[in-house]
Amino acid sequence: MYAVGLMSGTSLDGIDAALVEIDNFGKKTKIKLIEFITTSIPLDVKDEIKRACSEEQSSVDLICSLNFKLGYLFAEATKNVCNKAGITLENLDFIASHGQTIYHLPKSRDSFIPSTLQIGEPAIIAYETGVKVVSNFRVMDMASGGEGAPLVPYSEYIIYGSDEENIALQNIGGIGNVTVIPKGGDINSIFAFDTGPGNMIIDEVCQRLFKLNYDEDGKIAANGEIQNDILDDLMSHSYINAFPPKTTGREEFGQQFVDELLKKYNNKKPEDILSTVTMFTAKSIAVNYKNFIMNKVNLNKVIIGGGGAHNKTLLSYLKNELPNVSIVTQDDIGLSSDAKEAIAFVILGNETLNNNFSNVPSATGAKEKVILGNITPNPIRRV
Amino acid sequence: MYAVGLMSGTSLDGIDAALVEIDNFGKKTKIKLIEFITTSIPLDVKDEIKRACSEEQSSVDLICSLNFKLGYLFAEATKNVCNKAGITLENLDFIASHGQTIYHLPKSRDSFIPSTLQIGEPAIIAYETGVKVVSNFRVMDMASGGEGAPLVPYSEYIIYGSDEENIALQNIGGIGNVTVIPKGGDINSIFAFDTGPGNMIIDEVCQRLFKLNYDEDGKIAANGEIQNDILDDLMSHSYINAFPPKTTGREEFGQQFVDELLKKYNNKKPEDILSTVTMFTAKSIAVNYKNFIMNKVNLNKVIIGGGGAHNKTLLSYLKNELPNVSIVTQDDIGLSSDAKEAIAFVILGNETLNNNFSNVPSATGAKEKVILGNITPNPIRRV
């Protein structure tokens, strides 16, 4: 059967829609990517998302409206990917939508309790497409005491689990996150955590200093010089050395973080700053690998996914930092980096519809395995 | 089978939980109230809800945390009502949760699109109780172009529909809303709308001027004198004479409204102000009946439900304004006023689980009938 996975990451690169053919579930899942597209988010909506994520600029009316607005964009993204593949909505069995995270609080803070908030109203998606929607995957893991992230480990286990190699899957979206799948292990042997920033700081610096959305192929960073004083300063961030399980987001490495960085180092050359934050991103990944992964398993292979897989400078920095490990991109091994997360949510949605668990407690810190997400029926009964 | 309906209204009186026995669905629905309780909301959470509803004071971190916090309170309310009835959670088939409305925007405003936002995370309710949850009923009606309210007409049609009398069901919660069920009609003949303020202004005035949560039995208002200058001023509010379908909320008759009222009339006696806003509430209902109901049907009976049914002064004012109509409370006819809305959501949740429509397009303005809400499975498979 056909399903569409929808993902809109913290990097605000656009709405990823993956149309896949999926059959069976659990370890017997058969999945094939049919089509993938990224639908860009209009600038005014992107601005609304940034404001909705900000403790200072957000408000209930903005969040209420934006939840519906994103629902319409997610429905449009679904239609776009189906159109491109020549498949009608009637042939779609379900849509699995991650939504747009606007806040994620893995630990209590003052009077606020651990919680997470993804928006992009599933009722709008279901009504506009006439297809049932599985959504809001993170909340149930948090209900069970987990951090609600990362959720990709389950799908990575389904797709990449190997009897021969210890594999790390490094996703570089807005945030960097890693899943370690020891060879021949069952799902309980998997562990995963957020390594720290992915493209978030790089993109924000690019926008501030070069008026570009991102550093294409890492070309600008390749021409700068790494500033060790800034790098040391950045590497002292408490998140880098914190023990997993741990998750992070825009509230830690977003606009405010870059504001302070650029204010403090306003005497430095723009391309040097970009090289340095690119190195910081690579090194934050490498340090986490050395401290929390390579001390446990003999790592054979790292597979890089997400938008950051296209940043050649970031990859070369990372290879230098981890000289004894084979580092390849998902595209190198014939899989789409860009579609990875959108495909992951189809796998999770499929488990929910089959009444099966799909969180990985060793990755999220949850007390137990739970069925994730909720189901919005197709609201219009077909006679 | 057993189900619990949960409702937390705009008046913030507490979380209503109705435990009912329900069988079959649609016009064949058999429903019986087993137990009803209202669980009070802790003061700090009540304060957080008020802030979350305010355009000025709300923020994404507050809303994110409060969504989860209310989930825990809703789970507790469910346990409380089951405990009181001596029924274990294992015997519960489903929970239907309305949630707490924190914003409702039936029409576009500036860059904001029509939308509504109810919180009280269903994943938390489902995890804490081990029971599946149907929730988020209003959004799908809005997806179909409706105002997302009122939703009680469907359940009122199921419970009260008569072949002999034209009936109006007036709910007086924070907001007042009416459903008109013409005799012998089918569901398409029903119409409904928000009449304006319910207890919202009365309660707020009571809190400001008397440090009381509400005017018990309307005793204080009974001792004041109606001030015609204030009353005329209030009756000129554009909502009162606006044509249905129409919905309103805390954003129109909430704290800000009362702030301005008390500032403008700070030379008046407190009990006179309370009498006058009580009369305003009664008269806003009566004027809406005369303009939009009694010109269409020969109204035989008005059944009053909601907390306002206990306000004897409000009821006597209303009877004076509508002398030729029989006005009774739900309790007068042997049904619980307080439990009405919580029961209504059990009926709606039951329709959703039976894949049946339950909005009333003539009441909400929706383009068509739709299946409302989404379903959060019991996350822990019982073996």
PDB file of N, CA and C in Angstrom, chain A residues 22 31 55-56 79 92 103 140 156 171 185 226 232 247 255 258 272 288-289 315 320 325 338:
ATOM      1  N   ILE A  22       4.646   0.604   1.288  1.00  0.00           N
ATOM      2  CA  ILE A  22       5.003  -0.075   2.536  1.00  0.00           C
ATOM      3  C   ILE A  22       4.062  -1.257   2.758  1.00  0.00           C
ATOM      4  N   ILE A  31       9.739  -1.745   2.566  1.00  0.00           N
ATOM      5  CA  ILE A  31       9.493  -0.333   2.258  1.00  0.00           C
ATOM      6  C   ILE A  31      10.318   0.096   1.047  1.00  0.00           C
ATOM      7  N   GLU A  55      10.270  32.213  23.003  1.00  0.00           N
ATOM      8  CA  GLU A  55       9.555  32.446  24.269  1.00  0.00           C
ATOM      9  C   GLU A  55       9.058  33.890  24.363  1.00  0.00           C
ATOM     10  N   GLU A  56       9.819  34.801  23.776  1.00  0.00           N
ATOM     11  CA  GLU A  56       9.480  36.224  23.889  1.00  0.00           C
ATOM     12  C   GLU A  56       8.426  36.651  22.865  1.00  0.00           C
ATOM     13  N   LYS A  79      -0.166  16.519  -1.634  1.00  0.00           N
ATOM     14  CA  LYS A  79      -0.691  16.545  -3.010  1.00  0.00           C
ATOM     15  C   LYS A  79       0.453  16.663  -4.014  1.00  0.00           C
ATOM     16  N   LEU A  92      -3.950   6.446  -1.616  1.00  0.00           N
ATOM     17  CA  LEU A  92      -3.105   6.599  -0.431  1.00  0.00           C
ATOM     18  C   LEU A  92      -3.783   5.940   0.763  1.00  0.00           C
ATOM     19  N   TYR A 103       8.267  23.801  20.303  1.00  0.00           N
ATOM     20  CA  TYR A 103       8.922  23.836  21.605  1.00  0.00           C
ATOM     21  C   TYR A 103       9.177  22.422  22.081  1.00  0.00           C
ATOM     22  N   MET A 140       3.667  10.636  23.255  1.00  0.00           N
ATOM     23  CA  MET A 140       3.436   9.413  24.031  1.00  0.00           C
ATOM     24  C   MET A 140       4.725   8.894  24.658  1.00  0.00           C
ATOM     25  N   GLU A 156      15.471   3.207  11.736  1.00  0.00           N
ATOM     26  CA  GLU A 156      16.845   2.879  11.330  1.00  0.00           C
ATOM     27  C   GLU A 156      17.159   1.414  11.628  1.00  0.00           C
ATOM     28  N   ASN A 171      22.347  11.802  11.722  1.00  0.00           N
ATOM     29  CA  ASN A 171      21.508  12.738  10.971  1.00  0.00           C
ATOM     30  C   ASN A 171      21.979  14.152  11.260  1.00  0.00           C
ATOM     31  N   GLY A 185      22.282  -7.145  17.149  1.00  0.00           N
ATOM     32  CA  GLY A 185      21.543  -6.896  18.383  1.00  0.00           C
ATOM     33  C   GLY A 185      20.050  -6.785  18.152  1.00  0.00           C
ATOM     34  N   ILE A 226      39.850  28.540  10.594  1.00  0.00           N
ATOM     35  CA  ILE A 226      39.266  28.219  11.890  1.00  0.00           C
ATOM     36  C   ILE A 226      39.912  29.068  12.981  1.00  0.00           C
ATOM     37  N   ASP A 232      37.323  27.018  20.961  1.00  0.00           N
ATOM     38  CA  ASP A 232      37.452  26.581  22.360  1.00  0.00           C
ATOM     39  C   ASP A 232      36.258  27.049  23.185  1.00  0.00           C
ATOM     40  N   THR A 247      18.637  15.522  24.579  1.00  0.00           N
ATOM     41  CA  THR A 247      18.070  16.093  23.360  1.00  0.00           C
ATOM     42  C   THR A 247      18.197  17.600  23.444  1.00  0.00           C
ATOM     43  N   GLN A 255      18.578  31.280  17.241  1.00  0.00           N
ATOM     44  CA  GLN A 255      18.881  32.690  16.984  1.00  0.00           C
ATOM     45  C   GLN A 255      19.620  33.366  18.131  1.00  0.00           C
ATOM     46  N   VAL A 258      23.265  32.449  18.304  1.00  0.00           N
ATOM     47  CA  VAL A 258      24.054  33.108  17.254  1.00  0.00           C
ATOM     48  C   VAL A 258      24.165  34.614  17.514  1.00  0.00           C
ATOM     49  N   ASP A 272      35.688  33.357   8.340  1.00  0.00           N
ATOM     50  CA  ASP A 272      36.373  32.652   9.439  1.00  0.00           C
ATOM     51  C   ASP A 272      35.361  32.173  10.488  1.00  0.00           C
ATOM     52  N   ASN A 288      31.326  13.641  20.964  1.00  0.00           N
ATOM     53  CA  ASN A 288      30.266  12.774  21.467  1.00  0.00           C
ATOM     54  C   ASN A 288      30.509  11.308  21.090  1.00  0.00           C
ATOM     55  N   TYR A 289      31.036  11.085  19.871  1.00  0.00           N
ATOM     56  CA  TYR A 289      31.328   9.710  19.442  1.00  0.00           C
ATOM     57  C   TYR A 289      32.412   9.101  20.336  1.00  0.00           C
ATOM     58  N   LEU A 315      31.793  17.534   6.214  1.00  0.00           N
ATOM     59  CA  LEU A 315      32.166  16.119   6.131  1.00  0.00           C
ATOM     60  C   LEU A 315      33.675  15.928   6.223  1.00  0.00           C
ATOM     61  N   ASN A 320      38.403  14.082   9.355  1.00  0.00           N
ATOM     62  CA  ASN A 320      39.671  14.364  10.042  1.00  0.00           C
ATOM     63  C   ASN A 320      39.599  14.054  11.531  1.00  0.00           C
ATOM     64  N   VAL A 325      37.376   5.560  11.165  1.00  0.00           N
ATOM     65  CA  VAL A 325      36.021   5.064  10.910  1.00  0.00           C
ATOM     66  C   VAL A 325      35.644   5.365   9.465  1.00  0.00           C
ATOM     67  N   ASP A 338      17.964  13.108   2.081  1.00  0.00           N
ATOM     68  CA  ASP A 338      16.932  14.109   2.316  1.00  0.00           C
ATOM     69  C   ASP A 338      15.628  13.477   2.782  1.00  0.00           C
TER      70      ASP A 338
END
